[in-house]
Amino acid sequence: MTQKYPAKTVAEKSREYVHSHNKAGWLGLFAPDGIIEDPIGVSYLDPTGQGHSTPAQREAFWEQNIAHSDITITIHNSYGAANECANQVTLDLKNQIEGKEVHIRIFGVFTYKVNDQGQLLSLRGYWEPENIQMVA
């Protein structure tokens, strides 16, 4: 018997919406109190380490980190359990900075937890900013 885990479905939709730059679809995946921790803890993306837990904070996260980037998310492995899943991924991000294309690669594990309505309660990224790779 094959079981479909609801968090895997949401993770796949999240990837689809990021790839297609569907801001409304991506933001619509979250429960009202859903949180983004990407990466978890204090970082240049989250100086307080408290995550992005309000609709305004999640929208700002989109605008600052997704809207102006060409992002490819490759899921290598996905493991589901109850209303959660963990995905081993590679993120390839391309941005224009001062007229030049910059391509970085991030390796990590992203976890997704959904409520009983299938809305994201948490999206958490386990990756190390000091290990970001510049791609030629």
Short mmCIF file of N, CA, C and O in Angstrom, two decimals:
data_model
loop_
_atom_site.label_atom_id
_atom_site.label_comp_id
_atom_site.label_asym_id
_atom_site.label_seq_id
_atom_site.Cartn_x
_atom_site.Cartn_y
_atom_site.Cartn_z
N MET A 1 0.83 -1.17 0.00
CA MET A 1 0.00 0.00 0.00
C MET A 1 0.88 1.25 0.00
O MET A 1 1.81 1.36 0.78
N THR A 2 0.60 2.16 -0.88
CA THR A 2 1.34 3.41 -0.95
C THR A 2 0.54 4.49 -0.24
O THR A 2 -0.63 4.71 -0.52
N GLN A 3 1.21 5.16 0.69
CA GLN A 3 0.56 6.24 1.44
C GLN A 3 1.07 7.57 0.91
O GLN A 3 2.26 7.74 0.67
N LYS A 4 0.18 8.52 0.72
CA LYS A 4 0.56 9.87 0.31
C LYS A 4 0.52 10.75 1.55
O LYS A 4 -0.51 10.84 2.21
N TYR A 5 1.62 11.34 1.87
CA TYR A 5 1.73 12.19 3.04
C TYR A 5 1.36 13.62 2.67
O TYR A 5 1.89 14.16 1.70
N PRO A 6 0.45 14.26 3.42
CA PRO A 6 0.00 15.61 3.05
C PRO A 6 1.14 16.63 3.01
O PRO A 6 1.12 17.54 2.18
N ALA A 7 2.13 16.50 3.86
CA ALA A 7 3.25 17.46 3.84
C ALA A 7 4.07 17.32 2.56
O ALA A 7 4.60 18.31 2.06
N LYS A 8 4.17 16.10 2.03
CA LYS A 8 4.89 15.92 0.75
C LYS A 8 4.16 16.64 -0.37
O LYS A 8 4.79 17.27 -1.23
N THR A 9 2.84 16.55 -0.37
CA THR A 9 2.04 17.25 -1.39
C THR A 9 2.29 18.75 -1.32
O THR A 9 2.50 19.42 -2.34
N VAL A 10 2.29 19.30 -0.10
CA VAL A 10 2.51 20.74 0.08
C VAL A 10 3.95 21.11 -0.33
O VAL A 10 4.17 22.13 -0.97
N ALA A 11 4.91 20.27 0.01
CA ALA A 11 6.30 20.54 -0.37
C ALA A 11 6.44 20.58 -1.90
O ALA A 11 7.14 21.43 -2.45
N GLU A 12 5.76 19.67 -2.58
CA GLU A 12 5.80 19.65 -4.04
C GLU A 12 5.14 20.90 -4.63
O GLU A 12 5.63 21.47 -5.60
N LYS A 13 4.02 21.32 -4.03
CA LYS A 13 3.37 22.55 -4.48
C LYS A 13 4.27 23.76 -4.23
O LYS A 13 4.36 24.65 -5.07
N SER A 14 4.92 23.78 -3.08
CA SER A 14 5.84 24.88 -2.77
C SER A 14 6.92 24.99 -3.83
O SER A 14 7.20 26.08 -4.34
N ARG A 15 7.51 23.85 -4.19
CA ARG A 15 8.55 23.85 -5.24
C ARG A 15 7.97 24.35 -6.56
O ARG A 15 8.58 25.19 -7.24
N GLU A 16 6.79 23.87 -6.92
CA GLU A 16 6.14 24.29 -8.17
C GLU A 16 5.91 25.80 -8.17
O GLU A 16 6.18 26.48 -9.16
N TYR A 17 5.41 26.34 -7.06
CA TYR A 17 5.11 27.78 -6.99
C TYR A 17 6.38 28.61 -7.02
O TYR A 17 6.40 29.69 -7.61
N VAL A 18 7.45 28.14 -6.39
CA VAL A 18 8.72 28.86 -6.46
C VAL A 18 9.24 28.85 -7.90
O VAL A 18 9.65 29.89 -8.42
N HIS A 19 9.20 27.70 -8.55
CA HIS A 19 9.70 27.60 -9.93
C HIS A 19 8.91 28.51 -10.87
O HIS A 19 9.49 29.10 -11.79
N SER A 20 7.59 28.62 -10.65
CA SER A 20 6.75 29.40 -11.56
C SER A 20 6.54 30.84 -11.09
O SER A 20 5.79 31.58 -11.70
N HIS A 21 7.21 31.22 -10.01
CA HIS A 21 7.08 32.57 -9.43
C HIS A 21 5.62 32.90 -9.08
O HIS A 21 5.18 34.03 -9.25
N ASN A 22 4.90 31.92 -8.54
CA ASN A 22 3.50 32.10 -8.14
C ASN A 22 3.46 32.51 -6.67
O ASN A 22 3.31 31.67 -5.77
N LYS A 23 3.60 33.80 -6.45
CA LYS A 23 3.63 34.33 -5.09
C LYS A 23 2.35 34.02 -4.32
O LYS A 23 2.39 33.54 -3.19
N ALA A 24 1.19 34.29 -4.93
CA ALA A 24 -0.08 34.07 -4.23
C ALA A 24 -0.26 32.60 -3.88
O ALA A 24 -0.71 32.27 -2.78
N GLY A 25 0.08 31.72 -4.80
CA GLY A 25 -0.04 30.29 -4.52
C GLY A 25 0.86 29.86 -3.38
O GLY A 25 0.44 29.13 -2.49
N TRP A 26 2.11 30.34 -3.41
CA TRP A 26 3.08 29.96 -2.38
C TRP A 26 2.64 30.48 -1.01
O TRP A 26 2.61 29.73 -0.03
N LEU A 27 2.30 31.76 -0.94
CA LEU A 27 1.86 32.32 0.34
C LEU A 27 0.57 31.66 0.83
O LEU A 27 0.37 31.50 2.03
N GLY A 28 -0.28 31.23 -0.11
CA GLY A 28 -1.53 30.58 0.24
C GLY A 28 -1.37 29.19 0.83
O GLY A 28 -2.32 28.63 1.36
N LEU A 29 -0.17 28.63 0.77
CA LEU A 29 0.09 27.31 1.36
C LEU A 29 0.13 27.37 2.88
O LEU A 29 -0.06 26.36 3.55
N PHE A 30 0.38 28.56 3.44
CA PHE A 30 0.65 28.68 4.87
C PHE A 30 -0.63 28.85 5.69
O PHE A 30 -1.55 29.57 5.29
N ALA A 31 -0.64 28.23 6.87
CA ALA A 31 -1.65 28.51 7.88
C ALA A 31 -1.43 29.94 8.37
O ALA A 31 -0.32 30.47 8.23
N PRO A 32 -2.46 30.57 8.93
CA PRO A 32 -2.27 31.95 9.41
C PRO A 32 -1.08 32.11 10.34
O PRO A 32 -0.41 33.15 10.31
N ASP A 33 -0.78 31.10 11.15
CA ASP A 33 0.34 31.19 12.09
C ASP A 33 1.55 30.38 11.62
O ASP A 33 2.45 30.08 12.41
N GLY A 34 1.60 30.06 10.33
CA GLY A 34 2.73 29.29 9.79
C GLY A 34 4.03 30.07 9.89
O GLY A 34 4.04 31.30 9.83
N ILE A 35 5.13 29.34 10.02
CA ILE A 35 6.44 29.98 10.18
C ILE A 35 7.43 29.45 9.16
O ILE A 35 7.40 28.27 8.80
N ILE A 36 8.29 30.36 8.70
CA ILE A 36 9.41 30.02 7.82
C ILE A 36 10.68 30.22 8.63
O ILE A 36 10.90 31.30 9.19
N GLU A 37 11.51 29.19 8.70
CA GLU A 37 12.83 29.29 9.30
C GLU A 37 13.81 28.76 8.26
O GLU A 37 14.02 27.56 8.15
N ASP A 38 14.37 29.65 7.48
CA ASP A 38 15.20 29.28 6.32
C ASP A 38 16.36 30.24 6.19
O ASP A 38 16.21 31.28 5.59
N PRO A 39 17.53 29.84 6.78
CA PRO A 39 17.79 28.65 7.58
C PRO A 39 17.31 28.86 9.01
O PRO A 39 16.95 29.96 9.42
N ILE A 40 17.34 27.77 9.78
CA ILE A 40 16.95 27.83 11.18
C ILE A 40 17.99 28.64 11.95
O ILE A 40 19.19 28.47 11.75
N GLY A 41 17.51 29.53 12.82
CA GLY A 41 18.40 30.30 13.68
C GLY A 41 18.82 31.63 13.09
O GLY A 41 18.31 32.07 12.04
N VAL A 42 19.74 32.27 13.76
CA VAL A 42 20.24 33.58 13.34
C VAL A 42 21.06 33.42 12.06
O VAL A 42 21.90 32.53 11.95
N SER A 43 20.76 34.27 11.08
CA SER A 43 21.51 34.27 9.81
C SER A 43 21.31 35.61 9.15
O SER A 43 20.54 36.44 9.62
N TYR A 44 21.99 35.82 8.02
CA TYR A 44 21.79 37.05 7.26
C TYR A 44 20.37 37.15 6.71
O TYR A 44 19.89 38.25 6.43
N LEU A 45 19.64 36.05 6.61
CA LEU A 45 18.25 36.07 6.16
C LEU A 45 17.27 36.31 7.31
O LEU A 45 16.12 36.66 7.08
N ASP A 46 17.73 36.09 8.54
CA ASP A 46 16.88 36.25 9.72
C ASP A 46 17.75 36.68 10.90
O ASP A 46 18.14 35.85 11.73
N PRO A 47 18.09 37.96 10.97
CA PRO A 47 19.02 38.43 12.00
C PRO A 47 18.58 38.16 13.44
O PRO A 47 19.41 38.04 14.34
N THR A 48 17.28 38.03 13.69
CA THR A 48 16.81 37.75 15.05
C THR A 48 16.75 36.26 15.34
O THR A 48 16.68 35.86 16.51
N GLY A 49 16.73 35.43 14.32
CA GLY A 49 16.61 33.99 14.50
C GLY A 49 15.24 33.54 14.94
O GLY A 49 15.06 32.39 15.34
N GLN A 50 14.24 34.42 14.83
CA GLN A 50 12.89 34.10 15.28
C GLN A 50 12.00 33.54 14.17
O GLN A 50 10.86 33.16 14.43
N GLY A 51 12.48 33.54 12.94
CA GLY A 51 11.67 33.06 11.83
C GLY A 51 10.73 34.14 11.32
O GLY A 51 10.69 35.26 11.83
N HIS A 52 9.97 33.78 10.31
CA HIS A 52 9.02 34.69 9.65
C HIS A 52 7.64 34.08 9.87
O HIS A 52 7.26 33.13 9.19
N SER A 53 6.88 34.65 10.83
CA SER A 53 5.68 33.96 11.30
C SER A 53 4.38 34.73 11.13
O SER A 53 3.34 34.25 11.57
N THR A 54 4.41 35.86 10.47
CA THR A 54 3.16 36.58 10.19
C THR A 54 2.99 36.65 8.69
O THR A 54 3.95 36.49 7.93
N PRO A 55 1.76 36.90 8.23
CA PRO A 55 1.58 37.04 6.78
C PRO A 55 2.51 38.10 6.18
O PRO A 55 3.09 37.89 5.11
N ALA A 56 2.68 39.23 6.85
CA ALA A 56 3.55 40.28 6.33
C ALA A 56 5.01 39.83 6.29
O ALA A 56 5.72 40.12 5.32
N GLN A 57 5.46 39.10 7.29
CA GLN A 57 6.83 38.60 7.31
C GLN A 57 7.06 37.56 6.22
O GLN A 57 8.12 37.54 5.58
N ARG A 58 6.06 36.70 6.00
CA ARG A 58 6.21 35.68 4.95
C ARG A 58 6.25 36.34 3.58
O ARG A 58 7.01 35.94 2.70
N GLU A 59 5.42 37.37 3.38
CA GLU A 59 5.44 38.08 2.10
C GLU A 59 6.78 38.79 1.91
O GLU A 59 7.34 38.77 0.81
N ALA A 60 7.31 39.39 2.96
CA ALA A 60 8.61 40.04 2.87
C ALA A 60 9.70 39.01 2.54
O ALA A 60 10.61 39.29 1.75
N PHE A 61 9.61 37.82 3.13
CA PHE A 61 10.56 36.75 2.82
C PHE A 61 10.52 36.43 1.32
O PHE A 61 11.56 36.29 0.68
N TRP A 62 9.32 36.30 0.79
CA TRP A 62 9.17 36.05 -0.65
C TRP A 62 9.84 37.16 -1.45
O TRP A 62 10.63 36.89 -2.36
N GLU A 63 9.52 38.39 -1.14
CA GLU A 63 10.04 39.53 -1.91
C GLU A 63 11.56 39.61 -1.84
O GLU A 63 12.21 39.91 -2.83
N GLN A 64 12.13 39.33 -0.69
CA GLN A 64 13.57 39.47 -0.50
C GLN A 64 14.36 38.27 -1.02
O GLN A 64 15.52 38.43 -1.41
N ASN A 65 13.76 37.10 -1.04
CA ASN A 65 14.54 35.89 -1.32
C ASN A 65 14.09 35.06 -2.51
O ASN A 65 14.86 34.23 -2.98
N ILE A 66 12.89 35.26 -2.98
CA ILE A 66 12.36 34.42 -4.05
C ILE A 66 11.98 35.23 -5.28
O ILE A 66 12.31 34.85 -6.41
N ALA A 67 11.33 36.37 -5.09
CA ALA A 67 10.73 37.12 -6.19
C ALA A 67 11.70 37.46 -7.31
O ALA A 67 11.34 37.40 -8.49
N HIS A 68 12.92 37.81 -6.97
CA HIS A 68 13.87 38.30 -7.97
C HIS A 68 14.95 37.28 -8.30
O HIS A 68 15.97 37.64 -8.89
N SER A 69 14.71 36.05 -7.94
CA SER A 69 15.68 34.98 -8.18
C SER A 69 15.08 33.94 -9.11
O SER A 69 13.88 33.71 -9.11
N ASP A 70 15.95 33.31 -9.87
CA ASP A 70 15.57 32.13 -10.64
C ASP A 70 16.04 30.95 -9.79
O ASP A 70 17.25 30.73 -9.65
N ILE A 71 15.10 30.23 -9.18
CA ILE A 71 15.44 29.17 -8.22
C ILE A 71 15.00 27.82 -8.77
O ILE A 71 13.87 27.65 -9.20
N THR A 72 15.93 26.88 -8.74
CA THR A 72 15.63 25.49 -9.07
C THR A 72 15.82 24.66 -7.81
O THR A 72 16.89 24.70 -7.20
N ILE A 73 14.77 23.96 -7.42
CA ILE A 73 14.82 23.09 -6.25
C ILE A 73 14.81 21.65 -6.73
O ILE A 73 13.87 21.21 -7.38
N THR A 74 15.89 20.94 -6.42
CA THR A 74 15.98 19.52 -6.77
C THR A 74 15.81 18.71 -5.49
O THR A 74 16.59 18.88 -4.55
N ILE A 75 14.78 17.89 -5.44
CA ILE A 75 14.54 17.03 -4.30
C ILE A 75 15.19 15.68 -4.60
O ILE A 75 14.79 14.98 -5.52
N HIS A 76 16.21 15.34 -3.82
CA HIS A 76 16.93 14.07 -4.02
C HIS A 76 16.24 12.92 -3.29
O HIS A 76 16.17 11.81 -3.81
N ASN A 77 15.77 13.20 -2.08
CA ASN A 77 15.08 12.19 -1.27
C ASN A 77 14.01 12.91 -0.46
O ASN A 77 14.21 14.05 -0.05
N SER A 78 12.89 12.23 -0.23
CA SER A 78 11.80 12.78 0.56
C SER A 78 11.28 11.70 1.48
O SER A 78 11.02 10.57 1.05
N TYR A 79 11.14 12.07 2.76
CA TYR A 79 10.71 11.11 3.76
C TYR A 79 9.50 11.67 4.50
O TYR A 79 9.58 12.75 5.08
N GLY A 80 8.38 10.97 4.44
CA GLY A 80 7.17 11.42 5.09
C GLY A 80 6.91 10.66 6.38
O GLY A 80 7.27 9.49 6.50
N ALA A 81 6.25 11.36 7.32
CA ALA A 81 5.81 10.74 8.56
C ALA A 81 4.65 11.58 9.09
O ALA A 81 4.82 12.78 9.32
N ALA A 82 3.49 10.96 9.22
CA ALA A 82 2.29 11.66 9.69
C ALA A 82 2.08 12.94 8.87
O ALA A 82 2.02 12.86 7.65
N ASN A 83 2.01 14.10 9.52
CA ASN A 83 1.78 15.38 8.81
C ASN A 83 3.06 16.15 8.55
O ASN A 83 3.05 17.38 8.45
N GLU A 84 4.18 15.44 8.44
CA GLU A 84 5.46 16.09 8.20
C GLU A 84 6.24 15.35 7.12
O GLU A 84 5.99 14.19 6.84
N CYS A 85 7.20 16.07 6.55
CA CYS A 85 8.17 15.42 5.66
C CYS A 85 9.49 16.15 5.74
O CYS A 85 9.55 17.33 6.13
N ALA A 86 10.54 15.45 5.37
CA ALA A 86 11.88 16.02 5.29
C ALA A 86 12.41 15.72 3.90
O ALA A 86 12.36 14.57 3.45
N ASN A 87 12.89 16.76 3.23
CA ASN A 87 13.41 16.62 1.87
C ASN A 87 14.89 16.98 1.84
O ASN A 87 15.28 18.06 2.30
N GLN A 88 15.68 16.09 1.27
CA GLN A 88 17.09 16.38 1.00
C GLN A 88 17.12 17.07 -0.35
O GLN A 88 16.66 16.50 -1.34
N VAL A 89 17.64 18.30 -0.39
CA VAL A 89 17.53 19.11 -1.60
C VAL A 89 18.85 19.79 -1.97
O VAL A 89 19.75 19.95 -1.16
N THR A 90 18.87 20.21 -3.22
CA THR A 90 19.85 21.17 -3.72
C THR A 90 19.06 22.35 -4.24
O THR A 90 18.10 22.18 -5.00
N LEU A 91 19.44 23.55 -3.80
CA LEU A 91 18.85 24.79 -4.31
C LEU A 91 19.87 25.46 -5.20
O LEU A 91 21.01 25.70 -4.78
N ASP A 92 19.48 25.76 -6.43
CA ASP A 92 20.29 26.57 -7.33
C ASP A 92 19.59 27.90 -7.50
O ASP A 92 18.43 27.94 -7.94
N LEU A 93 20.26 28.98 -7.10
CA LEU A 93 19.69 30.32 -7.17
C LEU A 93 20.53 31.18 -8.11
O LEU A 93 21.76 31.25 -7.97
N LYS A 94 19.84 31.83 -9.03
CA LYS A 94 20.50 32.76 -9.96
C LYS A 94 19.86 34.13 -9.78
O LYS A 94 18.64 34.26 -9.79
N ASN A 95 20.72 35.12 -9.59
CA ASN A 95 20.29 36.51 -9.42
C ASN A 95 21.14 37.42 -10.29
O ASN A 95 22.29 37.09 -10.61
N GLN A 96 20.59 38.56 -10.63
CA GLN A 96 21.36 39.62 -11.28
C GLN A 96 21.81 40.59 -10.20
O GLN A 96 20.97 41.18 -9.51
N ILE A 97 23.11 40.74 -10.04
CA ILE A 97 23.67 41.68 -9.06
C ILE A 97 24.65 42.57 -9.78
O ILE A 97 25.64 42.09 -10.34
N GLU A 98 24.34 43.87 -9.78
CA GLU A 98 25.17 44.87 -10.45
C GLU A 98 25.46 44.48 -11.89
O GLU A 98 26.58 44.57 -12.37
N GLY A 99 24.40 44.00 -12.57
CA GLY A 99 24.50 43.68 -13.99
C GLY A 99 25.15 42.35 -14.31
O GLY A 99 25.32 42.00 -15.47
N LYS A 100 25.52 41.58 -13.31
CA LYS A 100 26.16 40.28 -13.53
C LYS A 100 25.29 39.18 -12.93
O LYS A 100 24.70 39.36 -11.86
N GLU A 101 25.25 38.04 -13.63
CA GLU A 101 24.51 36.91 -13.08
C GLU A 101 25.37 36.22 -12.02
O GLU A 101 26.53 35.91 -12.25
N VAL A 102 24.76 36.00 -10.86
CA VAL A 102 25.41 35.27 -9.76
C VAL A 102 24.60 34.00 -9.53
O VAL A 102 23.38 34.04 -9.41
N HIS A 103 25.30 32.89 -9.49
CA HIS A 103 24.68 31.57 -9.32
C HIS A 103 25.27 30.95 -8.07
O HIS A 103 26.48 30.75 -7.99
N ILE A 104 24.40 30.64 -7.09
CA ILE A 104 24.85 29.97 -5.88
C ILE A 104 24.10 28.65 -5.74
O ILE A 104 23.01 28.47 -6.27
N ARG A 105 24.74 27.76 -5.00
CA ARG A 105 24.15 26.42 -4.76
C ARG A 105 24.17 26.16 -3.26
O ARG A 105 25.18 26.38 -2.58
N ILE A 106 23.03 25.67 -2.78
CA ILE A 106 22.87 25.36 -1.36
C ILE A 106 22.42 23.90 -1.25
O ILE A 106 21.49 23.48 -1.94
N PHE A 107 23.08 23.16 -0.38
CA PHE A 107 22.70 21.79 -0.07
C PHE A 107 22.08 21.78 1.31
O PHE A 107 22.60 22.40 2.23
N GLY A 108 20.95 21.10 1.47
CA GLY A 108 20.33 21.07 2.79
C GLY A 108 19.19 20.09 2.90
O GLY A 108 18.88 19.35 1.97
N VAL A 109 18.56 20.16 4.04
CA VAL A 109 17.36 19.38 4.32
C VAL A 109 16.28 20.37 4.72
O VAL A 109 16.51 21.25 5.57
N PHE A 110 15.13 20.27 4.10
CA PHE A 110 14.00 21.14 4.40
C PHE A 110 12.87 20.29 4.94
O PHE A 110 12.54 19.25 4.36
N THR A 111 12.28 20.75 6.04
CA THR A 111 11.17 20.03 6.63
C THR A 111 9.89 20.85 6.49
O THR A 111 9.93 22.08 6.52
N TYR A 112 8.81 20.15 6.33
CA TYR A 112 7.48 20.75 6.15
C TYR A 112 6.54 20.07 7.13
O TYR A 112 6.50 18.84 7.22
N LYS A 113 5.76 20.87 7.84
CA LYS A 113 4.74 20.34 8.75
C LYS A 113 3.43 21.02 8.42
O LYS A 113 3.38 22.25 8.29
N VAL A 114 2.37 20.22 8.26
CA VAL A 114 1.06 20.77 7.91
C VAL A 114 0.06 20.45 9.02
O VAL A 114 0.23 19.51 9.79
N ASN A 115 -1.00 21.26 9.06
CA ASN A 115 -2.09 20.99 10.00
C ASN A 115 -3.08 20.02 9.34
O ASN A 115 -2.85 19.56 8.21
N ASP A 116 -4.17 19.73 10.01
CA ASP A 116 -5.14 18.77 9.48
C ASP A 116 -5.86 19.28 8.24
O ASP A 116 -6.47 18.49 7.52
N GLN A 117 -5.80 20.58 7.98
CA GLN A 117 -6.39 21.15 6.77
C GLN A 117 -5.38 21.20 5.61
O GLN A 117 -5.69 21.69 4.53
N GLY A 118 -4.16 20.71 5.83
CA GLY A 118 -3.14 20.69 4.79
C GLY A 118 -2.42 22.01 4.60
O GLY A 118 -1.74 22.20 3.61
N GLN A 119 -2.53 22.91 5.59
CA GLN A 119 -1.84 24.20 5.52
C GLN A 119 -0.50 24.09 6.23
O GLN A 119 -0.38 23.44 7.28
N LEU A 120 0.49 24.78 5.69
CA LEU A 120 1.83 24.74 6.26
C LEU A 120 1.88 25.41 7.64
O LEU A 120 1.53 26.59 7.77
N LEU A 121 2.30 24.65 8.62
CA LEU A 121 2.58 25.20 9.95
C LEU A 121 4.04 25.63 10.06
O LEU A 121 4.36 26.58 10.75
N SER A 122 4.92 24.88 9.38
CA SER A 122 6.33 25.25 9.39
C SER A 122 7.04 24.75 8.15
O SER A 122 6.76 23.67 7.64
N LEU A 123 7.93 25.60 7.69
CA LEU A 123 8.89 25.27 6.63
C LEU A 123 10.24 25.62 7.24
O LEU A 123 10.50 26.79 7.55
N ARG A 124 11.08 24.62 7.44
CA ARG A 124 12.35 24.82 8.13
C ARG A 124 13.49 24.33 7.26
O ARG A 124 13.44 23.23 6.72
N GLY A 125 14.53 25.16 7.13
CA GLY A 125 15.69 24.82 6.32
C GLY A 125 16.91 24.54 7.17
O GLY A 125 17.35 25.39 7.95
N TYR A 126 17.44 23.34 7.02
CA TYR A 126 18.69 22.95 7.67
C TYR A 126 19.80 23.07 6.61
O TYR A 126 19.94 22.19 5.76
N TRP A 127 20.49 24.19 6.62
CA TRP A 127 21.63 24.38 5.72
C TRP A 127 22.57 25.39 6.35
O TRP A 127 22.19 26.15 7.23
N GLU A 128 23.81 25.35 5.91
CA GLU A 128 24.86 26.15 6.54
C GLU A 128 25.29 27.27 5.60
O GLU A 128 25.90 27.02 4.56
N PRO A 129 24.96 28.52 5.97
CA PRO A 129 25.31 29.65 5.10
C PRO A 129 26.79 29.69 4.72
O PRO A 129 27.13 30.08 3.60
N GLU A 130 27.66 29.26 5.61
CA GLU A 130 29.10 29.29 5.30
C GLU A 130 29.48 28.26 4.25
O GLU A 130 30.60 28.30 3.70
N ASN A 131 28.58 27.34 3.93
CA ASN A 131 28.87 26.31 2.93
C ASN A 131 28.17 26.54 1.60
O ASN A 131 28.11 25.65 0.76
N ILE A 132 27.64 27.75 1.39
CA ILE A 132 27.07 28.09 0.09
C ILE A 132 28.17 28.02 -0.97
O ILE A 132 29.28 28.50 -0.75
N GLN A 133 27.86 27.42 -2.10
CA GLN A 133 28.84 27.29 -3.19
C GLN A 133 28.53 28.31 -4.28
O GLN A 133 27.38 28.45 -4.69
N MET A 134 29.56 28.98 -4.74
CA MET A 134 29.46 29.82 -5.92
C MET A 134 29.65 28.91 -7.13
O MET A 134 30.57 28.11 -7.16
N VAL A 135 28.77 29.04 -8.11
CA VAL A 135 28.84 28.21 -9.32
C VAL A 135 29.27 29.10 -10.47
O VAL A 135 28.75 30.19 -10.67
N ALA A 136 30.25 28.62 -11.20
CA ALA A 136 30.79 29.41 -12.33
C ALA A 136 29.82 29.41 -13.50
O ALA A 136 29.01 28.58 -13.67
#
